[in-house]
Short mmCIF file of C-alpha atoms in Angstrom, two decimals:
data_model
loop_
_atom_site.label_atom_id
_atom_site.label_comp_id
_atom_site.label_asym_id
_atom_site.label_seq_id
_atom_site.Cartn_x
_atom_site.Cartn_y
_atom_site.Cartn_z
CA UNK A 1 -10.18 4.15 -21.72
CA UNK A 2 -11.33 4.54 -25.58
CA UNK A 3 -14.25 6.41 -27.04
CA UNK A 4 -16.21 4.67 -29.49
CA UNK A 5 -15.23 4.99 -33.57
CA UNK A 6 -18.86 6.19 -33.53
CA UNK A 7 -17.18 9.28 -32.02
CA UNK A 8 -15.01 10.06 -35.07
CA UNK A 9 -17.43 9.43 -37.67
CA UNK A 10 -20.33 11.40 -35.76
CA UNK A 11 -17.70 14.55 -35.75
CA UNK A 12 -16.64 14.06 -39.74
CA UNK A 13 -20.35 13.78 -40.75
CA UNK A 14 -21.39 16.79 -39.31
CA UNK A 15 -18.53 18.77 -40.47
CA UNK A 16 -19.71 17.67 -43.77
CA UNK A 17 -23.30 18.14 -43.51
CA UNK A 18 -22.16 21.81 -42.31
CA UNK A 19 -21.22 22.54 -45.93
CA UNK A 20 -24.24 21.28 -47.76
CA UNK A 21 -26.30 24.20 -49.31
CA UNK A 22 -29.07 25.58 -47.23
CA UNK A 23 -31.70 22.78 -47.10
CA UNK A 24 -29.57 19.74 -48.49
CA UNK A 25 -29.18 16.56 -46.48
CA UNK A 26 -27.79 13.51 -47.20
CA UNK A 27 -28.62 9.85 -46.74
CA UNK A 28 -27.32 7.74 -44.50
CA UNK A 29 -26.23 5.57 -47.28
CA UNK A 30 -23.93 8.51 -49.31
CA UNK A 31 -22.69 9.44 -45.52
CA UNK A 32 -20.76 5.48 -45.39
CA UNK A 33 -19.78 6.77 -48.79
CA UNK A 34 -17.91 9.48 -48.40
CA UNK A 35 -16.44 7.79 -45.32
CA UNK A 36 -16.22 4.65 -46.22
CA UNK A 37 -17.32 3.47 -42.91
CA UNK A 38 -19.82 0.25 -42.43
CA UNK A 39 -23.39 1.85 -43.39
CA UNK A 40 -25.56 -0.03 -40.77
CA UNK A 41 -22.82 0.78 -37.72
CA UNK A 42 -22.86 4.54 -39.44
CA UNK A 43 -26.52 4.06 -39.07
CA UNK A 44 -26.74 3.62 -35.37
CA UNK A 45 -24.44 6.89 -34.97
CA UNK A 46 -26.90 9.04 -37.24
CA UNK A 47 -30.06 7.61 -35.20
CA UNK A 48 -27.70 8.49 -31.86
CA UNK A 49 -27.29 12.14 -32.82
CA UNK A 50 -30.40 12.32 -34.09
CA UNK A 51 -32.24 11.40 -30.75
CA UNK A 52 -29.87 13.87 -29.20
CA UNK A 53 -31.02 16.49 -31.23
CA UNK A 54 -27.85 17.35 -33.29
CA UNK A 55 -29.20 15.46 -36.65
CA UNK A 56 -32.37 15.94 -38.11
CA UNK A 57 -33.67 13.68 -40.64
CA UNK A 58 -35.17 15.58 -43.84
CA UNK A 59 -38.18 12.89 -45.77
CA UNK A 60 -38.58 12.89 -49.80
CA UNK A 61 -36.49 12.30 -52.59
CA UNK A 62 -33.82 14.18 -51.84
CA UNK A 63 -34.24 13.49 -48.05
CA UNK A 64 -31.77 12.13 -45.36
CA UNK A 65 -29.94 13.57 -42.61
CA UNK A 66 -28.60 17.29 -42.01
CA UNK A 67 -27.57 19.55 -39.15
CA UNK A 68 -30.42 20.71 -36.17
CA UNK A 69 -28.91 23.74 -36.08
CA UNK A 70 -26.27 26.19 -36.94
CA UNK A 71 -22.73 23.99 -36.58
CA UNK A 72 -21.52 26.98 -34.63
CA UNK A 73 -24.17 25.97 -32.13
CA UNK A 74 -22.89 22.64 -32.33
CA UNK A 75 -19.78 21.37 -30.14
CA UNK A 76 -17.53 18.03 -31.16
CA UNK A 77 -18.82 17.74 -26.73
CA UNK A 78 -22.71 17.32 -28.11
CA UNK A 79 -21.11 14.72 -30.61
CA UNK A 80 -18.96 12.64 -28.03
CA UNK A 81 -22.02 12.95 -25.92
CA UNK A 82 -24.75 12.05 -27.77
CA UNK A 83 -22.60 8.43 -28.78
CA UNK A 84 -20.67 7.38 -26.12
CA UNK A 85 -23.32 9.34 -23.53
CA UNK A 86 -22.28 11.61 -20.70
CA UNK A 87 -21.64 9.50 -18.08
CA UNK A 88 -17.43 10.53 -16.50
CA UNK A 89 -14.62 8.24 -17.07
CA UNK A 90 -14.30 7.48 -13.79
CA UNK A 91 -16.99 5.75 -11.50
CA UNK A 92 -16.59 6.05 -7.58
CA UNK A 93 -18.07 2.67 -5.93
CA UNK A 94 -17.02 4.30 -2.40
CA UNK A 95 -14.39 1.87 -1.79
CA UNK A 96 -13.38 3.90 1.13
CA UNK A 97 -16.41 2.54 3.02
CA UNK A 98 -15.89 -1.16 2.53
CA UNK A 99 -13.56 -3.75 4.27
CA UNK A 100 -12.33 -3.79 7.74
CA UNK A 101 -12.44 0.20 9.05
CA UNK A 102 -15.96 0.31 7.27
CA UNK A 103 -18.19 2.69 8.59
CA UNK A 104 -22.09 4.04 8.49
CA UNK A 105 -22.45 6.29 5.25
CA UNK A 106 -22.49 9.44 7.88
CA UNK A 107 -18.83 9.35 8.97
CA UNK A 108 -18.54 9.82 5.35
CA UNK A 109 -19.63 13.98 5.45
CA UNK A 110 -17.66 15.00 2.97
CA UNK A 111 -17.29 13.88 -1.06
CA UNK A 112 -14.02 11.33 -1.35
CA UNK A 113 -10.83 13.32 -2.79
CA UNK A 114 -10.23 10.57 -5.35
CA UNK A 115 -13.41 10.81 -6.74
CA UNK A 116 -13.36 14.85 -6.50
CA UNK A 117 -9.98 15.03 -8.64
CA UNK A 118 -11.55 12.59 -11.11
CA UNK A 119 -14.97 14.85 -11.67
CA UNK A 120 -12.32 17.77 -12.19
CA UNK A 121 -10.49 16.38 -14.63
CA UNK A 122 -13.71 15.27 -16.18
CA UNK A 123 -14.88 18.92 -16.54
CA UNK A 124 -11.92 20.21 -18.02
CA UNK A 125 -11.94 17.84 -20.63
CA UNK A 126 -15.48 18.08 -21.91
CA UNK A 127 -14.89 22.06 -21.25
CA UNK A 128 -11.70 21.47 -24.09
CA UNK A 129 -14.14 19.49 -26.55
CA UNK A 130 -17.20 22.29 -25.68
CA UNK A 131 -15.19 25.15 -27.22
CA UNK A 132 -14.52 23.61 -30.43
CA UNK A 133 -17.48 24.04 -32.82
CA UNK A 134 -18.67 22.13 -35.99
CA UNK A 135 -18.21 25.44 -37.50
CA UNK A 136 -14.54 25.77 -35.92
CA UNK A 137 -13.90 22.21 -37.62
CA UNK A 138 -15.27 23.78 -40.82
CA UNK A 139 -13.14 26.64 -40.78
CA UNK A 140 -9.94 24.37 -40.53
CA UNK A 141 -10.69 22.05 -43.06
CA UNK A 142 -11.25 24.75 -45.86
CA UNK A 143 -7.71 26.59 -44.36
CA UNK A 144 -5.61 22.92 -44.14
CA UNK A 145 -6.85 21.19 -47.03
CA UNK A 146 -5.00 20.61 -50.25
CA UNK A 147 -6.60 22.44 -53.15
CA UNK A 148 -7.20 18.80 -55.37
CA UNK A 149 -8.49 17.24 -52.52
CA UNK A 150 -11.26 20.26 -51.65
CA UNK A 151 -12.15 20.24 -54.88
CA UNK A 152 -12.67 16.55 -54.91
CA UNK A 153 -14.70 16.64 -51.92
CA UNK A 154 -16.81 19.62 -53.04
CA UNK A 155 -17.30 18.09 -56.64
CA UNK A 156 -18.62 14.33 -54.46
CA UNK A 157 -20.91 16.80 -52.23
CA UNK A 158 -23.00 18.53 -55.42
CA UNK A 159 -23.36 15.08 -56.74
CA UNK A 160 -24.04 13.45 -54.05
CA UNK A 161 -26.95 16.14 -52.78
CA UNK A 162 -28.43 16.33 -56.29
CA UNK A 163 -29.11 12.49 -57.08
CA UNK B 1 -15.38 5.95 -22.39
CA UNK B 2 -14.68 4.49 -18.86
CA UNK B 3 -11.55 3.58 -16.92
CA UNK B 4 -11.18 0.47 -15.11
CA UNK B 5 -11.92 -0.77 -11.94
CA UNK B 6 -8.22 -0.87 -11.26
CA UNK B 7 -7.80 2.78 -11.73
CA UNK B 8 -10.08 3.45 -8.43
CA UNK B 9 -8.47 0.69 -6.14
CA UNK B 10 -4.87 1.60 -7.53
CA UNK B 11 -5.50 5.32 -6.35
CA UNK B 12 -6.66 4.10 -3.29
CA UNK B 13 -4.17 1.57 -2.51
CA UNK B 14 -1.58 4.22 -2.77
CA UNK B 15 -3.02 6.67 -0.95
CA UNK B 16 -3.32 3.92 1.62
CA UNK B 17 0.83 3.10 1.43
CA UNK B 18 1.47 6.53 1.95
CA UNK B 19 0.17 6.05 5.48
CA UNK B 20 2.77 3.32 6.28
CA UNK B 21 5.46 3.60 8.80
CA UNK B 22 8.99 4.41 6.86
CA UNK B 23 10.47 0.47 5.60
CA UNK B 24 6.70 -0.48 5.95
CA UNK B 25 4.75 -2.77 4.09
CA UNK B 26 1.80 -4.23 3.33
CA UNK B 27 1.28 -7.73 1.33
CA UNK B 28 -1.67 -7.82 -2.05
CA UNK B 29 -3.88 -9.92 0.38
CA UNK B 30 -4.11 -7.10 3.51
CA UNK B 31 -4.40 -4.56 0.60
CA UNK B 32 -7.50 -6.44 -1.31
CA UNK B 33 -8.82 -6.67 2.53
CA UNK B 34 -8.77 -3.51 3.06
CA UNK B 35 -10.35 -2.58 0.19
CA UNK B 36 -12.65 -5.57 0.04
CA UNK B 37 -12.27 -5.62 -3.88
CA UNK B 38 -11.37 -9.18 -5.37
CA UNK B 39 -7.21 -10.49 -4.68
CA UNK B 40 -6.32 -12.44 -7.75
CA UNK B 41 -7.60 -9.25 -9.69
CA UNK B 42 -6.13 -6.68 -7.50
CA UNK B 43 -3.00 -8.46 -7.52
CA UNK B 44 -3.08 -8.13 -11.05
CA UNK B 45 -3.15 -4.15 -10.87
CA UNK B 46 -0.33 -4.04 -7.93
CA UNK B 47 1.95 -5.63 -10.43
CA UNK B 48 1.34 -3.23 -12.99
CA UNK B 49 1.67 -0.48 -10.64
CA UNK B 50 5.03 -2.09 -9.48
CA UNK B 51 6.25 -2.64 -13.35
CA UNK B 52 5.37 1.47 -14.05
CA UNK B 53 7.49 1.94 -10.88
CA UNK B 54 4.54 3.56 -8.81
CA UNK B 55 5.17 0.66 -6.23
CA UNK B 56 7.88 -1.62 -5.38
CA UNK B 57 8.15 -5.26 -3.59
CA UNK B 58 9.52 -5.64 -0.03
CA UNK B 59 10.90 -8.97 0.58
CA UNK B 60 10.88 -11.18 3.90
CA UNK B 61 8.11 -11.80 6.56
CA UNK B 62 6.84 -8.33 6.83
CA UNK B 63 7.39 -7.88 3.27
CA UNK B 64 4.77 -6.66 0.67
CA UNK B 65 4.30 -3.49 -1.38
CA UNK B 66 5.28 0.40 -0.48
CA UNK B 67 5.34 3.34 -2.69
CA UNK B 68 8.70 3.38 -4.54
CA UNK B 69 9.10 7.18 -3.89
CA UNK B 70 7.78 9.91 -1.73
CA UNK B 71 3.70 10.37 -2.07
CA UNK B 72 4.52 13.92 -3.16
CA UNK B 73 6.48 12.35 -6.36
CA UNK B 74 3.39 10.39 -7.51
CA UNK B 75 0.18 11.67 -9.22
CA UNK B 76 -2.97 10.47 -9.91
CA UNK B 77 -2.21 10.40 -13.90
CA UNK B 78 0.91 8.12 -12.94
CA UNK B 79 -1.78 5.49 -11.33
CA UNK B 80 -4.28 6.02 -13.89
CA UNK B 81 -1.35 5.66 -17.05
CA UNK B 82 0.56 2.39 -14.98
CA UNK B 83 -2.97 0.60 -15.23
CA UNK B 84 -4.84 1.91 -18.06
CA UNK B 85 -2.15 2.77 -20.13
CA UNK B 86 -1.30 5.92 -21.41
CA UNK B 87 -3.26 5.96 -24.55
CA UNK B 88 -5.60 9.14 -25.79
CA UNK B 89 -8.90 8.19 -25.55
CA UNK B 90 -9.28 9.09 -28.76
CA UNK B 91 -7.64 7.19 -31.94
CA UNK B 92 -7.74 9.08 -35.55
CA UNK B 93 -8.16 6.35 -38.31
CA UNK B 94 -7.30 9.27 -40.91
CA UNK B 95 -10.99 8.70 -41.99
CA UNK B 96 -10.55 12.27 -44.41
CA UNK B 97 -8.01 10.12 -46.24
CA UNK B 98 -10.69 7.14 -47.44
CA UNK B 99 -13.85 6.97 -49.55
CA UNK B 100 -14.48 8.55 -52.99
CA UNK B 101 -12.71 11.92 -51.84
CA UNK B 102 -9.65 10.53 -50.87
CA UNK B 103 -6.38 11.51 -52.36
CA UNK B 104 -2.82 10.48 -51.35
CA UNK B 105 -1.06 10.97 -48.17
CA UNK B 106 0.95 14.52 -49.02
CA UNK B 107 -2.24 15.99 -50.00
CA UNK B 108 -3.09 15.58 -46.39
CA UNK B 109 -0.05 18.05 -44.87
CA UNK B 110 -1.39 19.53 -41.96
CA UNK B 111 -2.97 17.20 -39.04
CA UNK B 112 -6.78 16.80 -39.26
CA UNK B 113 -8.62 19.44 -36.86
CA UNK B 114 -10.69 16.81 -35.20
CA UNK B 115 -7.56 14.38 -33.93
CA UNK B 116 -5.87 18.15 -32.75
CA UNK B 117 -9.36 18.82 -30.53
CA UNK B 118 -9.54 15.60 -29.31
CA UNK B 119 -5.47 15.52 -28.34
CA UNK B 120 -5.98 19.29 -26.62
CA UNK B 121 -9.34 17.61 -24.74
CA UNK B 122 -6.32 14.27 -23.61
CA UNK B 123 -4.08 16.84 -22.27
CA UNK B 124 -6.06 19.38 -20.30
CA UNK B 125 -7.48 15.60 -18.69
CA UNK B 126 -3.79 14.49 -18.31
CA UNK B 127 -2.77 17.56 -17.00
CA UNK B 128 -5.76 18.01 -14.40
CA UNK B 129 -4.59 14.58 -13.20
CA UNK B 130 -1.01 15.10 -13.06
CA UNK B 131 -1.45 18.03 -10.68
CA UNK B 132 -2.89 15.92 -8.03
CA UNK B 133 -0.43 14.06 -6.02
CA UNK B 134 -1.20 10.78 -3.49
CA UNK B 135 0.23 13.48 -0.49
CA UNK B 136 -2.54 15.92 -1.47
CA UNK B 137 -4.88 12.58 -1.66
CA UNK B 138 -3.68 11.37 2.23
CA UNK B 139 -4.06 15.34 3.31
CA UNK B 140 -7.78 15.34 2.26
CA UNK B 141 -8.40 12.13 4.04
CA UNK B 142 -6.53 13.34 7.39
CA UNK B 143 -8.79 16.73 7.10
CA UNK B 144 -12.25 15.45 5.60
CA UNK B 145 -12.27 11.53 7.33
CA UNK B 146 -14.85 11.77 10.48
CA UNK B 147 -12.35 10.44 14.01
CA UNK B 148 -13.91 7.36 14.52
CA UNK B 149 -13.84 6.41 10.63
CA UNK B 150 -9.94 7.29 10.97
CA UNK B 151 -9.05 6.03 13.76
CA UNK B 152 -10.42 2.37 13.06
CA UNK B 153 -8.51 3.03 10.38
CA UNK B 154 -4.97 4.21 12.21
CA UNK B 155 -6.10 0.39 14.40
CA UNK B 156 -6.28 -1.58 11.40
CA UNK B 157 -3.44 -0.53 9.74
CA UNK B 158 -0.60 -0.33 12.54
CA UNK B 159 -2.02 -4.23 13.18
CA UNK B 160 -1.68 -5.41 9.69
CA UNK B 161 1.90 -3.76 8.76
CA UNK B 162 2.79 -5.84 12.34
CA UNK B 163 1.44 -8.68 11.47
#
């Protein structure tokens, strides 16, 4: 069971497009950059959260991708969902109702127990990633970082937004 | 992100041994029958299951595989770890640490905030599954499995662990 790299690069380029300056975005092409990730994989991510509705793309000059909305209002769960999708780890094909002691679907009333302790492990886990924020991750990186390599990063980021 | 196949019919197939008669067994091929899922590839997953210790081997003509401890002693994250592994589903690649920002490794002291999500999202999941045993499994069959469905089951299965 792995999530996608897309996962990990979708939740570092939002924490950085939560620090550009109100209206800034960045293209697709400075995102790879800074992460020095593949730019056309990075560029199926960005159109992923973007049809999700957690990117928005910004045209002219100075155009390319930023947040949709506030990064408080935006959990690393809208990130892992709008990649790898929303569909649980676990699928149930009903394997209780095959082979020999097969029955009609009716003498099947209630929801298989397997399958029940599967969904709830499923809903604690995107609960977990739903309560961290974009803004939470934010928050961290300005407390944890070394002071070189914040400066660094914030000294690439006016660069990178005015060119 | 999806588990395999296995994890299902291991869960299952457990659940199932739980239900033998004390020495019991039952060989891969009466398991994969019961289950109507594919032998060679279920076989596959029994041996895992038996190399984890979940399951052990029985030898002689009413040999096969039995649970190698009491149901109440195995979870559902023991299953899902002997097949899948017990890898997050998550894997950092340290991305922070490459492109134009990057700096060296001791500038980097505390963990990054996104791995520590993700790993508190793996063990809420791992935990949720670990506090579901196969007993608990074999009590919600007994309570929530319509009487005929069971007891074409309770036919089938005192015929194949005589067989």
């Amino acid at each position: 069971m792995r999530l996608s790299d897309g996962v990990e690069w979708g939740v570092h380029v939002c924490t950085l497009l939560a620090t550009l300056p109100a209206d800034g975005a960045l293209p697709a092409a400075k995102l790879a950059e800074f992460h020095d990730v593949p730019a056309a994989y990075l560029a199926k991510h960005l159109q992923a959260l973007a049809r999700a509705g957690v990117l928005q793309t910004a045209k002219g000059p100075r155009g390319g991708y930023r947040l949709s909305r506030p990064p408080a209002e935006i959990t690393i769960l809208d990130v892992v969902e709008a990649i790898d999708g929303d569909e649980p780890a676990f699928r149930c094909t009903e394997i209780r109702r095959r082979g020999p002691t097969a029955m009609p679907a009716r003498y099947y009333p209630h929801p298989c127990g397997i399958h029940a302790a599967f969904d709830r492990a499923d809903e604690v886990w995107r609960a977990e990633l739903g309560a961290t924020t974009i803004a939470d991750l934010v928050v961290g990186v300005v407390r944890d970082a070394s002071r070189p390599a914040l400066e660094k990063g914030v000294r690439w980021l006016g660069e990178a937004v005015r060119s």
